[in-house]
PDB file of N, CA and C in Angstrom:
ATOM      1  N   UNK A 217      92.282  31.747  53.888  1.00  0.00           N
ATOM      2  CA  UNK A 217      93.236  30.671  54.150  1.00  0.00           C
ATOM      3  C   UNK A 217      92.857  29.448  53.330  1.00  0.00           C
ATOM      4  N   UNK A 218      93.878  28.807  52.797  1.00  0.00           N
ATOM      5  CA  UNK A 218      93.653  27.612  51.998  1.00  0.00           C
ATOM      6  C   UNK A 218      93.727  26.390  52.880  1.00  0.00           C
ATOM      7  N   UNK A 219      92.940  25.393  52.527  1.00  0.00           N
ATOM      8  CA  UNK A 219      92.925  24.127  53.258  1.00  0.00           C
ATOM      9  C   UNK A 219      94.078  23.253  52.766  1.00  0.00           C
ATOM     10  N   UNK A 220      94.834  22.693  53.690  1.00  0.00           N
ATOM     11  CA  UNK A 220      95.929  21.797  53.360  1.00  0.00           C
ATOM     12  C   UNK A 220      95.429  20.368  53.521  1.00  0.00           C
ATOM     13  N   UNK A 221      95.545  19.578  52.456  1.00  0.00           N
ATOM     14  CA  UNK A 221      95.107  18.188  52.512  1.00  0.00           C
ATOM     15  C   UNK A 221      96.262  17.236  52.783  1.00  0.00           C
ATOM     16  N   UNK A 222      97.422  17.515  52.192  1.00  0.00           N
ATOM     17  CA  UNK A 222      98.575  16.625  52.283  1.00  0.00           C
ATOM     18  C   UNK A 222      99.830  17.478  52.426  1.00  0.00           C
ATOM     19  N   UNK A 223     100.711  17.090  53.332  1.00  0.00           N
ATOM     20  CA  UNK A 223     102.016  17.739  53.455  1.00  0.00           C
ATOM     21  C   UNK A 223     103.018  16.916  52.667  1.00  0.00           C
ATOM     22  N   UNK A 224     103.821  17.585  51.841  1.00  0.00           N
ATOM     23  CA  UNK A 224     104.810  16.910  51.009  1.00  0.00           C
ATOM     24  C   UNK A 224     106.166  17.562  51.244  1.00  0.00           C
ATOM     25  N   UNK A 225     107.194  16.734  51.440  1.00  0.00           N
ATOM     26  CA  UNK A 225     108.535  17.265  51.596  1.00  0.00           C
ATOM     27  C   UNK A 225     109.547  16.311  51.007  1.00  0.00           C
ATOM     28  N   UNK A 226     110.611  16.880  50.442  1.00  0.00           N
ATOM     29  CA  UNK A 226     111.652  16.084  49.812  1.00  0.00           C
ATOM     30  C   UNK A 226     112.995  16.350  50.483  1.00  0.00           C
ATOM     31  N   UNK A 227     113.760  15.294  50.719  1.00  0.00           N
ATOM     32  CA  UNK A 227     115.089  15.358  51.298  1.00  0.00           C
ATOM     33  C   UNK A 227     115.034  16.031  52.668  1.00  0.00           C
ATOM     34  N   UNK A 228     115.697  17.184  52.844  1.00  0.00           N
ATOM     35  CA  UNK A 228     115.631  17.855  54.150  1.00  0.00           C
ATOM     36  C   UNK A 228     114.202  18.289  54.452  1.00  0.00           C
ATOM     37  N   UNK A 229     113.474  18.695  53.413  1.00  0.00           N
ATOM     38  CA  UNK A 229     112.061  19.039  53.596  1.00  0.00           C
ATOM     39  C   UNK A 229     111.251  17.839  54.034  1.00  0.00           C
ATOM     40  N   UNK A 230     111.639  16.660  53.564  1.00  0.00           N
ATOM     41  CA  UNK A 230     110.984  15.433  54.005  1.00  0.00           C
ATOM     42  C   UNK A 230     111.239  15.165  55.478  1.00  0.00           C
ATOM     43  N   UNK A 231     112.451  15.495  55.939  1.00  0.00           N
ATOM     44  CA  UNK A 231     112.771  15.359  57.362  1.00  0.00           C
ATOM     45  C   UNK A 231     111.912  16.311  58.189  1.00  0.00           C
ATOM     46  N   UNK A 232     111.721  17.535  57.688  1.00  0.00           N
ATOM     47  CA  UNK A 232     110.889  18.509  58.401  1.00  0.00           C
ATOM     48  C   UNK A 232     109.433  18.075  58.444  1.00  0.00           C
ATOM     49  N   UNK A 233     108.904  17.627  57.315  1.00  0.00           N
ATOM     50  CA  UNK A 233     107.508  17.179  57.274  1.00  0.00           C
ATOM     51  C   UNK A 233     107.322  15.968  58.187  1.00  0.00           C
ATOM     52  N   UNK A 234     108.305  15.087  58.234  1.00  0.00           N
ATOM     53  CA  UNK A 234     108.211  13.907  59.102  1.00  0.00           C
ATOM     54  C   UNK A 234     108.080  14.308  60.564  1.00  0.00           C
ATOM     55  N   UNK A 235     108.654  15.445  60.942  1.00  0.00           N
ATOM     56  CA  UNK A 235     108.630  15.893  62.336  1.00  0.00           C
ATOM     57  C   UNK A 235     107.333  16.592  62.730  1.00  0.00           C
ATOM     58  N   UNK A 236     106.597  17.104  61.775  1.00  0.00           N
ATOM     59  CA  UNK A 236     105.397  17.889  62.070  1.00  0.00           C
ATOM     60  C   UNK A 236     104.356  17.024  62.777  1.00  0.00           C
ATOM     61  N   UNK A 237     103.858  17.551  63.893  1.00  0.00           N
ATOM     62  CA  UNK A 237     102.780  16.858  64.617  1.00  0.00           C
ATOM     63  C   UNK A 237     101.455  17.338  64.026  1.00  0.00           C
ATOM     64  N   UNK A 238     100.822  16.460  63.292  1.00  0.00           N
ATOM     65  CA  UNK A 238      99.567  16.805  62.636  1.00  0.00           C
ATOM     66  C   UNK A 238      98.812  15.529  62.295  1.00  0.00           C
ATOM     67  N   UNK A 239      97.525  15.684  62.088  1.00  0.00           N
ATOM     68  CA  UNK A 239      96.729  14.548  61.620  1.00  0.00           C
ATOM     69  C   UNK A 239      96.658  14.526  60.101  1.00  0.00           C
ATOM     70  N   UNK A 240      97.230  15.543  59.467  1.00  0.00           N
ATOM     71  CA  UNK A 240      97.267  15.581  57.999  1.00  0.00           C
ATOM     72  C   UNK A 240      98.120  14.444  57.481  1.00  0.00           C
ATOM     73  N   UNK A 241      97.778  13.955  56.322  1.00  0.00           N
ATOM     74  CA  UNK A 241      98.581  12.905  55.697  1.00  0.00           C
ATOM     75  C   UNK A 241      99.851  13.509  55.121  1.00  0.00           C
ATOM     76  N   UNK A 242     100.872  12.641  55.000  1.00  0.00           N
ATOM     77  CA  UNK A 242     102.183  13.120  54.571  1.00  0.00           C
ATOM     78  C   UNK A 242     102.728  12.264  53.435  1.00  0.00           C
ATOM     79  N   UNK A 243     103.454  12.922  52.544  1.00  0.00           N
ATOM     80  CA  UNK A 243     104.242  12.229  51.528  1.00  0.00           C
ATOM     81  C   UNK A 243     105.680  12.677  51.737  1.00  0.00           C
ATOM     82  N   UNK A 244     106.535  11.722  52.030  1.00  0.00           N
ATOM     83  CA  UNK A 244     107.948  12.005  52.252  1.00  0.00           C
ATOM     84  C   UNK A 244     108.724  11.477  51.057  1.00  0.00           C
ATOM     85  N   UNK A 245     109.495  12.333  50.419  1.00  0.00           N
ATOM     86  CA  UNK A 245     110.269  11.955  49.249  1.00  0.00           C
ATOM     87  C   UNK A 245     111.745  11.948  49.651  1.00  0.00           C
ATOM     88  N   UNK A 246     112.349  10.774  49.633  1.00  0.00           N
ATOM     89  CA  UNK A 246     113.747  10.613  50.032  1.00  0.00           C
ATOM     90  C   UNK A 246     114.045  11.397  51.309  1.00  0.00           C
ATOM     91  N   UNK A 247     113.294  11.129  52.384  1.00  0.00           N
ATOM     92  CA  UNK A 247     113.421  11.945  53.591  1.00  0.00           C
ATOM     93  C   UNK A 247     114.775  11.774  54.276  1.00  0.00           C
ATOM     94  N   UNK A 248     115.447  12.877  54.510  1.00  0.00           N
ATOM     95  CA  UNK A 248     116.782  12.853  55.121  1.00  0.00           C
ATOM     96  C   UNK A 248     116.683  12.972  56.640  1.00  0.00           C
ATOM     97  N   UNK A 249     115.750  12.278  57.225  1.00  0.00           N
ATOM     98  CA  UNK A 249     115.486  12.399  58.660  1.00  0.00           C
ATOM     99  C   UNK A 249     116.690  11.996  59.500  1.00  0.00           C
ATOM    100  N   UNK A 250     117.343  10.921  59.131  1.00  0.00           N
ATOM    101  CA  UNK A 250     118.468  10.443  59.936  1.00  0.00           C
ATOM    102  C   UNK A 250     119.713  11.306  59.698  1.00  0.00           C
ATOM    103  N   UNK A 251     119.889  11.746  58.468  1.00  0.00           N
ATOM    104  CA  UNK A 251     121.042  12.573  58.101  1.00  0.00           C
ATOM    105  C   UNK A 251     121.079  13.875  58.896  1.00  0.00           C
ATOM    106  N   UNK A 252     119.903  14.412  59.222  1.00  0.00           N
ATOM    107  CA  UNK A 252     119.824  15.668  59.952  1.00  0.00           C
ATOM    108  C   UNK A 252     119.467  15.460  61.427  1.00  0.00           C
ATOM    109  N   UNK A 253     119.507  14.213  61.882  1.00  0.00           N
ATOM    110  CA  UNK A 253     119.245  13.925  63.286  1.00  0.00           C
ATOM    111  C   UNK A 253     117.829  14.249  63.702  1.00  0.00           C
ATOM    112  N   UNK A 254     116.921  14.162  62.757  1.00  0.00           N
ATOM    113  CA  UNK A 254     115.525  14.501  63.025  1.00  0.00           C
ATOM    114  C   UNK A 254     114.771  13.277  63.512  1.00  0.00           C
ATOM    115  N   UNK A 255     113.829  13.509  64.377  1.00  0.00           N
ATOM    116  CA  UNK A 255     112.931  12.444  64.789  1.00  0.00           C
ATOM    117  C   UNK A 255     111.837  12.304  63.763  1.00  0.00           C
ATOM    118  N   UNK A 256     110.838  11.533  64.084  1.00  0.00           N
ATOM    119  CA  UNK A 256     109.749  11.344  63.132  1.00  0.00           C
ATOM    120  C   UNK A 256     108.412  11.261  63.849  1.00  0.00           C
ATOM    121  N   UNK A 257     107.451  11.976  63.310  1.00  0.00           N
ATOM    122  CA  UNK A 257     106.062  11.856  63.727  1.00  0.00           C
ATOM    123  C   UNK A 257     105.250  11.281  62.578  1.00  0.00           C
ATOM    124  N   UNK A 258     105.927  10.529  61.722  1.00  0.00           N
ATOM    125  CA  UNK A 258     105.219   9.863  60.624  1.00  0.00           C
ATOM    126  C   UNK A 258     104.281   8.843  61.249  1.00  0.00           C
ATOM    127  N   UNK A 259     103.084   8.775  60.720  1.00  0.00           N
ATOM    128  CA  UNK A 259     102.108   7.846  61.280  1.00  0.00           C
ATOM    129  C   UNK A 259     101.398   7.113  60.155  1.00  0.00           C
ATOM    130  N   UNK A 260     100.509   6.267  60.540  1.00  0.00           N
ATOM    131  CA  UNK A 260      99.745   5.514  59.560  1.00  0.00           C
ATOM    132  C   UNK A 260      99.152   6.451  58.520  1.00  0.00           C
ATOM    133  N   UNK A 261      99.241   6.059  57.262  1.00  0.00           N
ATOM    134  CA  UNK A 261      98.755   6.900  56.170  1.00  0.00           C
ATOM    135  C   UNK A 261      99.848   7.684  55.475  1.00  0.00           C
ATOM    136  N   UNK A 262     101.045   7.695  56.059  1.00  0.00           N
ATOM    137  CA  UNK A 262     102.176   8.370  55.435  1.00  0.00           C
ATOM    138  C   UNK A 262     102.705   7.520  54.291  1.00  0.00           C
ATOM    139  N   UNK A 263     103.047   8.167  53.182  1.00  0.00           N
ATOM    140  CA  UNK A 263     103.632   7.484  52.035  1.00  0.00           C
ATOM    141  C   UNK A 263     105.056   7.999  51.870  1.00  0.00           C
ATOM    142  N   UNK A 264     105.994   7.067  51.715  1.00  0.00           N
ATOM    143  CA  UNK A 264     107.383   7.437  51.466  1.00  0.00           C
ATOM    144  C   UNK A 264     107.763   6.961  50.071  1.00  0.00           C
ATOM    145  N   UNK A 265     108.305   7.863  49.268  1.00  0.00           N
ATOM    146  CA  UNK A 265     108.843   7.538  47.949  1.00  0.00           C
ATOM    147  C   UNK A 265     110.356   7.697  48.026  1.00  0.00           C
ATOM    148  N   UNK A 266     111.080   6.690  47.575  1.00  0.00           N
ATOM    149  CA  UNK A 266     112.540   6.776  47.660  1.00  0.00           C
ATOM    150  C   UNK A 266     113.161   5.842  46.633  1.00  0.00           C
ATOM    151  N   UNK A 267     114.223   6.312  46.008  1.00  0.00           N
ATOM    152  CA  UNK A 267     114.953   5.501  45.029  1.00  0.00           C
ATOM    153  C   UNK A 267     116.006   4.658  45.736  1.00  0.00           C
ATOM    154  N   UNK A 268     116.046   3.400  45.394  1.00  0.00           N
ATOM    155  CA  UNK A 268     117.077   2.517  45.941  1.00  0.00           C
ATOM    156  C   UNK A 268     118.463   2.923  45.426  1.00  0.00           C
ATOM    157  N   UNK A 269     118.511   3.691  44.345  1.00  0.00           N
ATOM    158  CA  UNK A 269     119.777   4.135  43.758  1.00  0.00           C
ATOM    159  C   UNK A 269     120.210   5.511  44.290  1.00  0.00           C
ATOM    160  N   UNK A 270     119.503   6.039  45.281  1.00  0.00           N
ATOM    161  CA  UNK A 270     119.815   7.347  45.840  1.00  0.00           C
ATOM    162  C   UNK A 270     121.230   7.348  46.418  1.00  0.00           C
ATOM    163  N   UNK A 271     122.060   8.294  45.984  1.00  0.00           N
ATOM    164  CA  UNK A 271     123.430   8.376  46.494  1.00  0.00           C
ATOM    165  C   UNK A 271     123.619   9.581  47.423  1.00  0.00           C
ATOM    166  N   UNK A 272     122.512  10.224  47.823  1.00  0.00           N
ATOM    167  CA  UNK A 272     122.558  11.364  48.730  1.00  0.00           C
ATOM    168  C   UNK A 272     121.973  10.994  50.097  1.00  0.00           C
ATOM    169  N   UNK A 273     120.790  10.396  50.082  1.00  0.00           N
ATOM    170  CA  UNK A 273     120.111   9.952  51.303  1.00  0.00           C
ATOM    171  C   UNK A 273     119.992   8.440  51.240  1.00  0.00           C
ATOM    172  N   UNK A 274     120.441   7.789  52.271  1.00  0.00           N
ATOM    173  CA  UNK A 274     120.468   6.329  52.301  1.00  0.00           C
ATOM    174  C   UNK A 274     119.069   5.714  52.258  1.00  0.00           C
ATOM    175  N   UNK A 275     118.857   4.823  51.308  1.00  0.00           N
ATOM    176  CA  UNK A 275     117.596   4.088  51.232  1.00  0.00           C
ATOM    177  C   UNK A 275     117.416   3.235  52.489  1.00  0.00           C
ATOM    178  N   UNK A 276     118.511   2.771  53.075  1.00  0.00           N
ATOM    179  CA  UNK A 276     118.438   1.974  54.298  1.00  0.00           C
ATOM    180  C   UNK A 276     117.851   2.789  55.452  1.00  0.00           C
ATOM    181  N   UNK A 277     118.133   4.097  55.499  1.00  0.00           N
ATOM    182  CA  UNK A 277     117.538   4.957  56.530  1.00  0.00           C
ATOM    183  C   UNK A 277     116.022   5.000  56.374  1.00  0.00           C
ATOM    184  N   UNK A 278     115.570   5.067  55.135  1.00  0.00           N
ATOM    185  CA  UNK A 278     114.136   5.078  54.878  1.00  0.00           C
ATOM    186  C   UNK A 278     113.513   3.744  55.273  1.00  0.00           C
ATOM    187  N   UNK A 279     114.206   2.656  54.989  1.00  0.00           N
ATOM    188  CA  UNK A 279     113.692   1.350  55.406  1.00  0.00           C
ATOM    189  C   UNK A 279     113.567   1.276  56.919  1.00  0.00           C
ATOM    190  N   UNK A 280     114.507   1.864  57.634  1.00  0.00           N
ATOM    191  CA  UNK A 280     114.446   1.884  59.097  1.00  0.00           C
ATOM    192  C   UNK A 280     113.207   2.648  59.569  1.00  0.00           C
ATOM    193  N   UNK A 281     112.952   3.798  58.962  1.00  0.00           N
ATOM    194  CA  UNK A 281     111.765   4.585  59.295  1.00  0.00           C
ATOM    195  C   UNK A 281     110.498   3.791  58.992  1.00  0.00           C
ATOM    196  N   UNK A 282     110.470   3.126  57.856  1.00  0.00           N
ATOM    197  CA  UNK A 282     109.330   2.318  57.446  1.00  0.00           C
ATOM    198  C   UNK A 282     109.068   1.185  58.435  1.00  0.00           C
ATOM    199  N   UNK A 283     110.127   0.482  58.836  1.00  0.00           N
ATOM    200  CA  UNK A 283     109.978  -0.659  59.751  1.00  0.00           C
ATOM    201  C   UNK A 283     109.543  -0.235  61.150  1.00  0.00           C
ATOM    202  N   UNK A 284     109.848   0.990  61.539  1.00  0.00           N
ATOM    203  CA  UNK A 284     109.546   1.424  62.901  1.00  0.00           C
ATOM    204  C   UNK A 284     108.165   2.062  63.046  1.00  0.00           C
ATOM    205  N   UNK A 285     107.409   2.153  61.974  1.00  0.00           N
ATOM    206  CA  UNK A 285     106.096   2.802  62.022  1.00  0.00           C
ATOM    207  C   UNK A 285     105.056   1.984  61.275  1.00  0.00           C
ATOM    208  N   UNK A 286     104.140   1.401  61.993  1.00  0.00           N
ATOM    209  CA  UNK A 286     103.084   0.592  61.380  1.00  0.00           C
ATOM    210  C   UNK A 286     102.153   1.503  60.578  1.00  0.00           C
ATOM    211  N   UNK A 287     101.816   1.061  59.390  1.00  0.00           N
ATOM    212  CA  UNK A 287     100.864   1.792  58.564  1.00  0.00           C
ATOM    213  C   UNK A 287     101.485   2.754  57.571  1.00  0.00           C
ATOM    214  N   UNK A 288     102.810   2.839  57.554  1.00  0.00           N
ATOM    215  CA  UNK A 288     103.483   3.669  56.555  1.00  0.00           C
ATOM    216  C   UNK A 288     103.669   2.841  55.289  1.00  0.00           C
ATOM    217  N   UNK A 289     103.480   3.472  54.157  1.00  0.00           N
ATOM    218  CA  UNK A 289     103.674   2.803  52.870  1.00  0.00           C
ATOM    219  C   UNK A 289     104.992   3.280  52.261  1.00  0.00           C
ATOM    220  N   UNK A 290     105.851   2.344  51.907  1.00  0.00           N
ATOM    221  CA  UNK A 290     107.122   2.662  51.255  1.00  0.00           C
ATOM    222  C   UNK A 290     107.054   2.213  49.805  1.00  0.00           C
ATOM    223  N   UNK A 291     107.329   3.141  48.899  1.00  0.00           N
ATOM    224  CA  UNK A 291     107.348   2.832  47.477  1.00  0.00           C
ATOM    225  C   UNK A 291     108.760   3.097  46.956  1.00  0.00           C
ATOM    226  N   UNK A 292     109.444   2.032  46.581  1.00  0.00           N
ATOM    227  CA  UNK A 292     110.772   2.162  45.978  1.00  0.00           C
ATOM    228  C   UNK A 292     110.564   2.519  44.510  1.00  0.00           C
ATOM    229  N   UNK A 293     111.005   3.696  44.118  1.00  0.00           N
ATOM    230  CA  UNK A 293     110.805   4.156  42.747  1.00  0.00           C
ATOM    231  C   UNK A 293     111.848   5.216  42.428  1.00  0.00           C
ATOM    232  N   UNK A 294     111.918   5.576  41.188  1.00  0.00           N
ATOM    233  CA  UNK A 294     112.814   6.633  40.768  1.00  0.00           C
ATOM    234  C   UNK A 294     114.214   6.142  40.461  1.00  0.00           C
ATOM    235  N   UNK A 295     114.954   7.022  39.791  1.00  0.00           N
ATOM    236  CA  UNK A 295     116.297   6.688  39.316  1.00  0.00           C
ATOM    237  C   UNK A 295     117.412   7.304  40.150  1.00  0.00           C
ATOM    238  N   UNK A 296     117.087   8.314  40.983  1.00  0.00           N
ATOM    239  CA  UNK A 296     118.125   9.002  41.740  1.00  0.00           C
ATOM    240  C   UNK A 296     117.478   9.819  42.860  1.00  0.00           C
ATOM    241  N   UNK A 297     118.295  10.540  43.597  1.00  0.00           N
ATOM    242  CA  UNK A 297     117.801  11.387  44.678  1.00  0.00           C
ATOM    243  C   UNK A 297     116.878  12.487  44.151  1.00  0.00           C
ATOM    244  N   UNK A 298     117.091  12.934  42.948  1.00  0.00           N
ATOM    245  CA  UNK A 298     116.284  14.025  42.375  1.00  0.00           C
ATOM    246  C   UNK A 298     114.807  13.676  42.267  1.00  0.00           C
ATOM    247  N   UNK A 299     114.495  12.414  42.079  1.00  0.00           N
ATOM    248  CA  UNK A 299     113.112  11.945  41.998  1.00  0.00           C
ATOM    249  C   UNK A 299     112.287  12.756  40.991  1.00  0.00           C
ATOM    250  N   UNK A 300     112.910  13.077  39.844  1.00  0.00           N
ATOM    251  CA  UNK A 300     112.218  13.863  38.827  1.00  0.00           C
ATOM    252  C   UNK A 300     112.050  13.095  37.517  1.00  0.00           C
ATOM    253  N   UNK A 301     112.259  11.799  37.560  1.00  0.00           N
ATOM    254  CA  UNK A 301     112.090  10.974  36.364  1.00  0.00           C
ATOM    255  C   UNK A 301     110.631  10.515  36.271  1.00  0.00           C
ATOM    256  N   UNK A 302     110.211  10.024  35.103  1.00  0.00           N
ATOM    257  CA  UNK A 302     108.807   9.638  34.912  1.00  0.00           C
ATOM    258  C   UNK A 302     108.285   8.632  35.938  1.00  0.00           C
ATOM    259  N   UNK A 303     109.093   7.653  36.333  1.00  0.00           N
ATOM    260  CA  UNK A 303     108.645   6.656  37.308  1.00  0.00           C
ATOM    261  C   UNK A 303     108.342   7.305  38.658  1.00  0.00           C
ATOM    262  N   UNK A 304     109.254   8.121  39.143  1.00  0.00           N
ATOM    263  CA  UNK A 304     109.056   8.782  40.430  1.00  0.00           C
ATOM    264  C   UNK A 304     107.849   9.717  40.385  1.00  0.00           C
ATOM    265  N   UNK A 305     107.720  10.486  39.315  1.00  0.00           N
ATOM    266  CA  UNK A 305     106.597  11.421  39.201  1.00  0.00           C
ATOM    267  C   UNK A 305     105.271  10.694  39.113  1.00  0.00           C
ATOM    268  N   UNK A 306     105.250   9.571  38.411  1.00  0.00           N
ATOM    269  CA  UNK A 306     104.026   8.753  38.335  1.00  0.00           C
ATOM    270  C   UNK A 306     103.595   8.334  39.741  1.00  0.00           C
ATOM    271  N   UNK A 307     104.535   7.836  40.536  1.00  0.00           N
ATOM    272  CA  UNK A 307     104.203   7.379  41.886  1.00  0.00           C
ATOM    273  C   UNK A 307     103.817   8.548  42.798  1.00  0.00           C
ATOM    274  N   UNK A 308     104.442   9.697  42.609  1.00  0.00           N
ATOM    275  CA  UNK A 308     104.083  10.873  43.393  1.00  0.00           C
ATOM    276  C   UNK A 308     102.649  11.303  43.093  1.00  0.00           C
ATOM    277  N   UNK A 309     102.307  11.436  41.811  1.00  0.00           N
ATOM    278  CA  UNK A 309     100.953  11.854  41.445  1.00  0.00           C
ATOM    279  C   UNK A 309      99.924  10.837  41.908  1.00  0.00           C
ATOM    280  N   UNK A 310     100.262   9.564  41.815  1.00  0.00           N
ATOM    281  CA  UNK A 310      99.367   8.510  42.272  1.00  0.00           C
ATOM    282  C   UNK A 310      99.126   8.615  43.794  1.00  0.00           C
ATOM    283  N   UNK A 311     100.193   8.834  44.543  1.00  0.00           N
ATOM    284  CA  UNK A 311     100.066   8.953  45.997  1.00  0.00           C
ATOM    285  C   UNK A 311      99.220  10.162  46.368  1.00  0.00           C
ATOM    286  N   UNK A 312      99.411  11.279  45.698  1.00  0.00           N
ATOM    287  CA  UNK A 312      98.606  12.476  45.971  1.00  0.00           C
ATOM    288  C   UNK A 312      97.134  12.194  45.698  1.00  0.00           C
ATOM    289  N   UNK A 313      96.852  11.588  44.561  1.00  0.00           N
ATOM    290  CA  UNK A 313      95.453  11.277  44.210  1.00  0.00           C
ATOM    291  C   UNK A 313      94.818  10.355  45.249  1.00  0.00           C
ATOM    292  N   UNK A 314      95.568   9.347  45.685  1.00  0.00           N
ATOM    293  CA  UNK A 314      95.019   8.410  46.683  1.00  0.00           C
ATOM    294  C   UNK A 314      94.766   9.085  48.028  1.00  0.00           C
ATOM    295  N   UNK A 315      95.661   9.986  48.423  1.00  0.00           N
ATOM    296  CA  UNK A 315      95.532  10.609  49.734  1.00  0.00           C
ATOM    297  C   UNK A 315      94.476  11.695  49.790  1.00  0.00           C
ATOM    298  N   UNK A 316      94.251  12.386  48.682  1.00  0.00           N
ATOM    299  CA  UNK A 316      93.232  13.447  48.710  1.00  0.00           C
ATOM    300  C   UNK A 316      91.907  12.984  48.133  1.00  0.00           C
ATOM    301  N   UNK A 317      91.943  11.772  47.494  1.00  0.00           N
ATOM    302  CA  UNK A 317      90.787  11.184  46.829  1.00  0.00           C
ATOM    303  C   UNK A 317      89.533  11.306  47.568  1.00  0.00           C
TER     304      UNK A 317
END
């Protein structure tokens, strides 16, 4: 069995990762938690990456999640919901390095 250091999920996967009850650190990428009626078990140490230009998942929903959980880090980055541009990838790799460091 492999050791899991960080759980990462994007969009609907981000909503699923947000719900997982674990002490593992999480990276949520444009989490669609509100869109799918999902709750959140995001806790201190969770990093959220989301583009303010996202036209699929509301950035305002992510801000709501951020404001309701002390210790979550929100990084506004990327050009779209896809989060596959150089800026978004830079922030993703940086967050992974910091969390597993």
